[in-house]
Structure formats: C-alpha cells, structure tokens
mmCIF file of C-alpha atoms in Angstrom:
data_model
loop_
_atom_site.group_PDB
_atom_site.id
_atom_site.type_symbol
_atom_site.label_atom_id
_atom_site.label_comp_id
_atom_site.label_asym_id
_atom_site.label_seq_id
_atom_site.Cartn_x
_atom_site.Cartn_y
_atom_site.Cartn_z
ATOM 1 C CA ASP D 1 0.041 -0.023 0.339
ATOM 2 C CA THR D 2 1.213 3.361 -1.108
ATOM 3 C CA ALA D 3 2.360 5.240 2.009
ATOM 4 C CA VAL D 4 1.300 8.329 1.611
ATOM 5 C CA SER D 5 -1.501 8.833 -1.885
ATOM 6 C CA GLN D 6 -2.267 11.950 -3.579
ATOM 7 C CA THR D 7 -5.098 12.172 -5.998
ATOM 8 C CA PRO D 8 -5.242 13.253 -9.324
ATOM 9 C CA LYS D 9 -1.653 12.412 -9.570
ATOM 10 C CA TYR D 10 -2.317 15.819 -13.321
ATOM 11 C CA LEU D 11 -4.636 18.405 -13.397
ATOM 12 C CA VAL D 12 -5.466 20.081 -16.573
ATOM 13 C CA THR D 13 -7.588 22.946 -16.121
ATOM 14 C CA GLN D 14 -8.961 27.087 -17.046
ATOM 15 C CA MET D 15 -7.528 29.935 -15.311
ATOM 16 C CA GLY D 16 -10.478 31.054 -13.292
ATOM 17 C CA ASN D 17 -11.593 27.292 -12.545
ATOM 18 C CA ASP D 18 -11.870 25.891 -8.767
ATOM 19 C CA LYS D 19 -10.098 22.695 -7.869
ATOM 20 C CA SER D 20 -9.566 19.964 -5.545
ATOM 21 C CA ILE D 21 -6.168 18.094 -5.056
ATOM 22 C CA LYS D 22 -6.837 15.233 -2.275
ATOM 23 C CA CYS D 23 -3.844 13.847 0.167
ATOM 24 C CA GLU D 24 -4.446 10.366 2.516
ATOM 25 C CA GLN D 25 -1.366 9.173 4.139
ATOM 26 C CA ASN D 26 -1.928 5.709 6.065
ATOM 27 C CA LEU D 27 1.456 6.252 8.226
ATOM 28 C CA GLY D 28 0.062 7.018 11.841
ATOM 29 C CA HIS D 29 1.149 10.948 11.587
ATOM 30 C CA ASP D 30 -0.008 13.671 13.784
ATOM 31 C CA THR D 31 1.669 16.283 10.485
ATOM 32 C CA MET D 32 0.788 16.090 6.653
ATOM 33 C CA TYR D 33 2.467 19.346 4.624
ATOM 34 C CA TRP D 34 1.545 20.465 1.128
ATOM 35 C CA TYR D 35 4.694 21.595 -0.535
ATOM 36 C CA LYS D 36 4.433 23.892 -4.647
ATOM 37 C CA GLN D 37 7.617 22.812 -6.686
ATOM 38 C CA ASP D 38 7.843 24.778 -9.698
ATOM 39 C CA SER D 39 9.365 24.552 -13.064
ATOM 40 C CA LYS D 40 13.175 25.148 -11.755
ATOM 41 C CA LYS D 41 12.521 22.232 -8.394
ATOM 42 C CA PHE D 42 12.903 24.875 -6.317
ATOM 43 C CA LEU D 43 10.395 23.196 -3.712
ATOM 44 C CA LYS D 44 8.725 25.661 -1.226
ATOM 45 C CA ILE D 45 6.538 24.487 2.189
ATOM 46 C CA MET D 46 2.672 26.239 1.792
ATOM 47 C CA PHE D 47 1.076 24.323 4.910
ATOM 48 C CA SER D 48 1.386 22.566 7.377
ATOM 49 C CA TYR D 49 -0.984 20.685 9.856
ATOM 50 C CA ASN D 50 -0.551 19.232 13.039
ATOM 51 C CA ASN D 51 -4.023 17.307 14.715
ATOM 52 C CA LYS D 52 -5.971 18.682 12.108
ATOM 53 C CA GLU D 53 -4.598 22.388 13.127
ATOM 54 C CA LEU D 54 -2.644 24.888 11.040
ATOM 55 C CA ILE D 55 0.561 25.020 12.213
ATOM 56 C CA ILE D 56 2.727 26.718 9.333
ATOM 57 C CA ASN D 57 0.954 28.979 6.872
ATOM 58 C CA GLU D 58 4.220 30.504 4.397
ATOM 59 C CA THR D 59 2.079 32.951 2.837
ATOM 60 C CA VAL D 60 0.038 31.755 0.812
ATOM 61 C CA PRO D 61 -2.325 33.460 -1.213
ATOM 62 C CA ASN D 62 -6.042 32.961 0.356
ATOM 63 C CA ARG D 63 -7.171 31.345 -3.039
ATOM 64 C CA PHE D 64 -5.376 28.348 -0.958
ATOM 65 C CA SER D 65 -7.755 25.986 1.278
ATOM 66 C CA PRO D 66 -6.258 23.420 3.379
ATOM 67 C CA LYS D 67 -8.653 21.185 4.435
ATOM 68 C CA SER D 68 -7.749 18.526 6.824
ATOM 69 C CA PRO D 69 -11.325 16.510 8.270
ATOM 70 C CA ASP D 70 -8.732 14.531 10.153
ATOM 71 C CA LYS D 71 -5.891 13.074 10.547
ATOM 72 C CA ALA D 72 -4.991 10.961 7.830
ATOM 73 C CA HIS D 73 -6.106 13.107 4.964
ATOM 74 C CA LEU D 74 -4.794 17.010 3.452
ATOM 75 C CA ASN D 75 -7.282 18.462 0.485
ATOM 76 C CA LEU D 76 -5.940 21.609 -1.423
ATOM 77 C CA HIS D 77 -8.168 23.395 -2.597
ATOM 78 C CA ILE D 78 -7.314 25.862 -4.931
ATOM 79 C CA ASN D 79 -10.101 29.090 -6.270
ATOM 80 C CA SER D 80 -10.091 31.494 -8.636
ATOM 81 C CA LEU D 81 -6.556 29.104 -10.653
ATOM 82 C CA GLU D 82 -3.642 31.864 -12.730
ATOM 83 C CA LEU D 83 -1.376 30.661 -14.789
ATOM 84 C CA GLY D 84 1.309 31.234 -12.160
ATOM 85 C CA ASP D 85 -1.090 28.003 -9.865
ATOM 86 C CA SER D 86 0.955 25.791 -12.267
ATOM 87 C CA ALA D 87 2.910 23.821 -10.529
ATOM 88 C CA VAL D 88 3.923 19.854 -8.863
ATOM 89 C CA TYR D 89 2.139 19.922 -5.405
ATOM 90 C CA PHE D 90 3.712 17.727 -3.481
ATOM 91 C CA CYS D 91 1.887 15.813 -0.100
ATOM 92 C CA ALA D 92 3.544 14.771 3.148
ATOM 93 C CA SER D 93 3.529 13.798 6.213
ATOM 94 C CA SER D 94 5.812 12.680 9.301
ATOM 95 C CA PRO D 95 4.891 12.561 12.792
ATOM 96 C CA TRP D 96 5.071 15.439 15.369
ATOM 97 C CA PRO D 97 8.110 16.580 16.892
ATOM 98 C CA ILE D 98 9.091 16.630 13.307
ATOM 99 C CA HIS D 99 11.256 13.499 12.667
ATOM 100 C CA THR D 100 13.125 14.570 9.520
ATOM 101 C CA ASP D 101 13.977 10.873 9.103
ATOM 102 C CA THR D 102 10.867 9.772 8.337
ATOM 103 C CA GLN D 103 9.214 12.630 6.283
ATOM 104 C CA TYR D 104 7.468 11.123 4.061
ATOM 105 C CA PHE D 105 5.904 12.535 0.429
ATOM 106 C CA GLY D 106 3.539 11.561 -1.701
ATOM 107 C CA PRO D 107 3.418 11.330 -6.329
ATOM 108 C CA GLY D 108 3.186 14.300 -6.330
ATOM 109 C CA THR D 109 0.354 16.497 -8.635
ATOM 110 C CA ARG D 110 0.869 17.977 -11.572
ATOM 111 C CA LEU D 111 -1.329 21.328 -11.837
ATOM 112 C CA THR D 112 -1.529 22.748 -16.170
ATOM 113 C CA VAL D 113 -3.500 25.697 -15.793
ATOM 114 C CA LEU D 114 -3.713 26.340 -19.728
ATOM 115 C CA GLY V 1 13.505 34.016 3.300
ATOM 116 C CA GLN V 2 15.961 30.833 3.920
ATOM 117 C CA GLN V 3 16.856 30.101 1.150
ATOM 118 C CA LEU V 4 19.836 27.018 0.932
ATOM 119 C CA ASN V 5 22.369 27.302 -2.567
ATOM 120 C CA GLN V 6 23.378 24.251 -3.744
ATOM 121 C CA SER V 7 25.744 23.581 -6.400
ATOM 122 C CA PRO V 8 25.864 21.916 -8.912
ATOM 123 C CA GLN V 9 22.852 23.069 -10.252
ATOM 124 C CA SER V 10 24.008 19.986 -12.727
ATOM 125 C CA MET V 11 25.978 17.495 -13.710
ATOM 126 C CA PHE V 12 26.597 15.613 -16.539
ATOM 127 C CA ILE V 13 29.284 12.694 -15.957
ATOM 128 C CA GLN V 14 29.893 9.553 -16.783
ATOM 129 C CA GLU V 15 28.860 5.982 -15.774
ATOM 130 C CA GLY V 16 31.789 5.208 -12.513
ATOM 131 C CA GLU V 17 32.885 8.396 -11.831
ATOM 132 C CA ASP V 18 32.339 10.530 -8.430
ATOM 133 C CA VAL V 19 29.766 12.596 -7.533
ATOM 134 C CA SER V 20 29.810 15.893 -5.497
ATOM 135 C CA MET V 21 27.724 18.408 -4.508
ATOM 136 C CA ASN V 22 28.186 20.631 -1.893
ATOM 137 C CA CYS V 23 24.560 23.188 0.005
ATOM 138 C CA THR V 24 25.323 26.465 2.255
ATOM 139 C CA SER V 25 23.807 28.486 3.938
ATOM 140 C CA SER V 26 23.451 31.899 5.642
ATOM 141 C CA SER V 27 21.877 30.083 8.688
ATOM 142 C CA ILE V 28 22.707 27.940 11.372
ATOM 143 C CA PHE V 29 20.220 24.476 10.934
ATOM 144 C CA ASN V 30 19.989 21.433 13.517
ATOM 145 C CA THR V 31 19.917 18.373 10.540
ATOM 146 C CA TRP V 32 20.944 18.453 7.083
ATOM 147 C CA LEU V 33 19.098 15.858 5.203
ATOM 148 C CA TRP V 34 19.436 15.070 1.214
ATOM 149 C CA TYR V 35 16.794 13.916 -0.666
ATOM 150 C CA LYS V 36 16.834 12.485 -4.406
ATOM 151 C CA GLN V 37 14.197 12.709 -7.003
ATOM 152 C CA ASP V 38 13.126 10.416 -9.519
ATOM 153 C CA PRO V 39 10.793 11.787 -12.444
ATOM 154 C CA GLY V 40 7.399 12.101 -11.933
ATOM 155 C CA GLU V 41 8.236 11.383 -8.330
ATOM 156 C CA GLY V 42 7.831 12.583 -4.935
ATOM 157 C CA PRO V 43 12.026 13.374 -3.226
ATOM 158 C CA VAL V 44 12.508 10.034 -1.196
ATOM 159 C CA LEU V 45 15.080 10.223 2.583
ATOM 160 C CA LEU V 46 18.487 8.932 1.195
ATOM 161 C CA ILE V 47 20.442 10.576 4.365
ATOM 162 C CA ALA V 48 19.643 12.503 7.516
ATOM 163 C CA LEU V 49 22.884 15.016 9.738
ATOM 164 C CA TYR V 50 21.875 15.903 13.252
ATOM 165 C CA LYS V 51 25.507 16.333 14.316
ATOM 166 C CA ALA V 52 27.750 19.001 13.753
ATOM 167 C CA GLY V 53 30.524 17.352 11.727
ATOM 168 C CA GLU V 54 28.840 14.153 11.205
ATOM 169 C CA LEU V 55 29.524 11.433 8.327
ATOM 170 C CA THR V 56 27.162 9.171 7.683
ATOM 171 C CA SER V 57 27.006 6.763 4.488
ATOM 172 C CA ASN V 58 24.826 5.481 2.709
ATOM 173 C CA GLY V 59 25.801 2.853 0.434
ATOM 174 C CA ARG V 60 27.612 4.515 -2.316
ATOM 175 C CA LEU V 61 26.496 8.136 -0.922
ATOM 176 C CA THR V 62 27.860 9.683 1.931
ATOM 177 C CA ALA V 63 27.079 13.538 3.723
ATOM 178 C CA GLN V 64 29.155 15.759 6.060
ATOM 179 C CA PHE V 65 27.566 17.826 8.385
ATOM 180 C CA GLY V 66 29.371 21.234 8.361
ATOM 181 C CA ILE V 67 31.446 21.778 11.355
ATOM 182 C CA THR V 68 29.994 25.329 10.886
ATOM 183 C CA ARG V 69 26.638 24.101 11.014
ATOM 184 C CA LYS V 70 26.375 26.092 7.331
ATOM 185 C CA ASP V 71 26.544 23.523 5.017
ATOM 186 C CA SER V 72 26.900 20.037 4.019
ATOM 187 C CA PHE V 73 28.102 18.227 0.711
ATOM 188 C CA LEU V 74 26.914 14.450 -0.204
ATOM 189 C CA ASN V 75 29.025 12.498 -2.793
ATOM 190 C CA ILE V 76 27.811 9.621 -4.797
ATOM 191 C CA SER V 77 30.877 6.906 -5.679
ATOM 192 C CA ALA V 78 30.960 5.007 -8.595
ATOM 193 C CA SER V 79 27.602 6.167 -10.119
ATOM 194 C CA ILE V 80 25.485 3.957 -12.086
ATOM 195 C CA PRO V 81 22.319 5.122 -13.910
ATOM 196 C CA SER V 82 19.538 4.266 -11.595
ATOM 197 C CA ASP V 83 21.992 7.066 -9.360
ATOM 198 C CA VAL V 84 20.120 9.984 -12.231
ATOM 199 C CA GLY V 85 18.093 12.272 -11.115
ATOM 200 C CA ILE V 86 17.088 15.450 -8.652
ATOM 201 C CA TYR V 87 19.215 16.201 -5.715
ATOM 202 C CA PHE V 88 17.985 18.422 -2.936
ATOM 203 C CA CYS V 89 19.473 18.997 0.357
ATOM 204 C CA ALA V 90 17.124 19.800 3.037
ATOM 205 C CA GLY V 91 17.904 21.961 6.391
ATOM 206 C CA LEU V 92 15.871 22.043 9.874
ATOM 207 C CA ARG V 93 16.206 24.187 12.477
ATOM 208 C CA SER V 94 15.405 22.893 15.275
ATOM 209 C CA GLN V 95 13.626 26.389 16.859
ATOM 210 C CA GLY V 96 10.247 28.655 15.478
ATOM 211 C CA ALA V 97 8.545 26.452 13.196
ATOM 212 C CA GLN V 98 9.191 22.836 12.418
ATOM 213 C CA LYS V 99 9.595 23.753 8.495
ATOM 214 C CA LEU V 100 12.306 22.660 5.742
ATOM 215 C CA VAL V 101 13.832 24.625 4.044
ATOM 216 C CA PHE V 102 15.058 22.910 0.353
ATOM 217 C CA GLY V 103 17.979 24.007 -2.020
ATOM 218 C CA GLN V 104 16.711 24.170 -5.870
ATOM 219 C CA GLY V 105 18.190 20.246 -6.728
ATOM 220 C CA THR V 106 21.530 18.573 -8.504
ATOM 221 C CA ARG V 107 20.544 17.755 -11.498
ATOM 222 C CA LEU V 108 22.828 14.638 -12.338
ATOM 223 C CA THR V 109 22.830 13.368 -16.067
ATOM 224 C CA ILE V 110 25.239 9.707 -16.253
ATOM 225 C CA ASN V 111 25.993 8.532 -19.699
ATOM 226 C CA PRO V 112 26.428 5.250 -20.226
#
C-alpha cells in the first residue's frame, strides 16, 4: 500500500476555475504538509497541519485553502486558478515533533492552468 | 526568506565517476538532509545528519554536516545509471516552526 497518496496525478484546467487535490497517508503520522515545486524544481513549503490544526502558512495567497478533515487527510482547494499556479504539488507527512528521517512525500500532482 | 544555495545546478558525468555536490546557507541549521527525486515521483530521503561534523554513509552515498552548521556535502561514488535524478539538500532548525528549507537541486545526468 502506498504510504502517502495524492489524487489526481495530473490536473489540467482553465484559468479562473476552482479545483481540489486530495492527500491521504496511512502511516499514522500526526503532521501533514503541502509543498509546491515550480518549473525550476524549487521546493517550497506551503502549509503544515498537526492533528488537523494549521501550524505553518507560508504567505500563500488565500485562494489556497487547505482542509484537514482528520489526521490522515489533508486536501488542498484552490479558487480562481491563475497561470502562475501551474506547478507540481506534493503532499508529505511525518510524526510530530518532526522526525526528519520519517518525512514521506507523495508522488505529486502536476497542475497545469491554461 | 531562508534559502539554501546548492551547487552545482547540474552535472553530466560518465558512468563510474564519483560525484560531489554541496549546500551552503547564511543561517545555522540543526539538521541537514539529502533527498533524491526521480522523474514523476516525490523526493525520497537518502541521508539525515544531526550533529555538526557528522559523516554518514548509505551505500555508495556519503554526506557530511559542516562544522559551522551552515553547510553540507553529498558524495556519490562509482555512479551507476540509476543514480540519475535530482538531488536536494534540506535544512531544519529546531527553533520556531518546524519546516524544511530546500536547496535548488542538483540534476545528475549519467552517460553510459
């Protein structure tokens, strides 16, 4: 079974649309993250949730709204998509406090905004 | 914001050669990590370093945590085709919000 899974793998949509990306982890971790990887492969954290509570919000536009219905899920909803939102979005999870040797990344969701 | 400077940005080598890449920062980090990302996949942790001066190996990979806590390097010996990918360094501070700061990545290409 996949430890951290994301759906969909690919997402192609028009500017102005609203879309969601789902993430699930079956590792029993307390903390989940969203990262954005741009076209130059630069990885930057967006959000972090611990036990369903937001603990890191890296000055991400409020068009991005994470939602954690339970510890095992962290979804990312994006409103009014813009061209600059095109990127690969990675979900990750770890125990809390962060144990860096046990932070697992999902396979990524490639978002293309046309 | 915080950023790690990773170099080189890309490397083109022959199979069997050794590889060396490094990461520097103007800030101190308490943990240094090295990840590898294969095409279409998420980053996978290779080596974690927790103490200044620490030298750790994982098979043909060796990484060191710099004495100043502001740098780290990764060496790959006797490269093989499956070493192809993007290697990222990442740093973590113990103080404040626990988040990883990533370097820009080193893209490794191997000619057979």
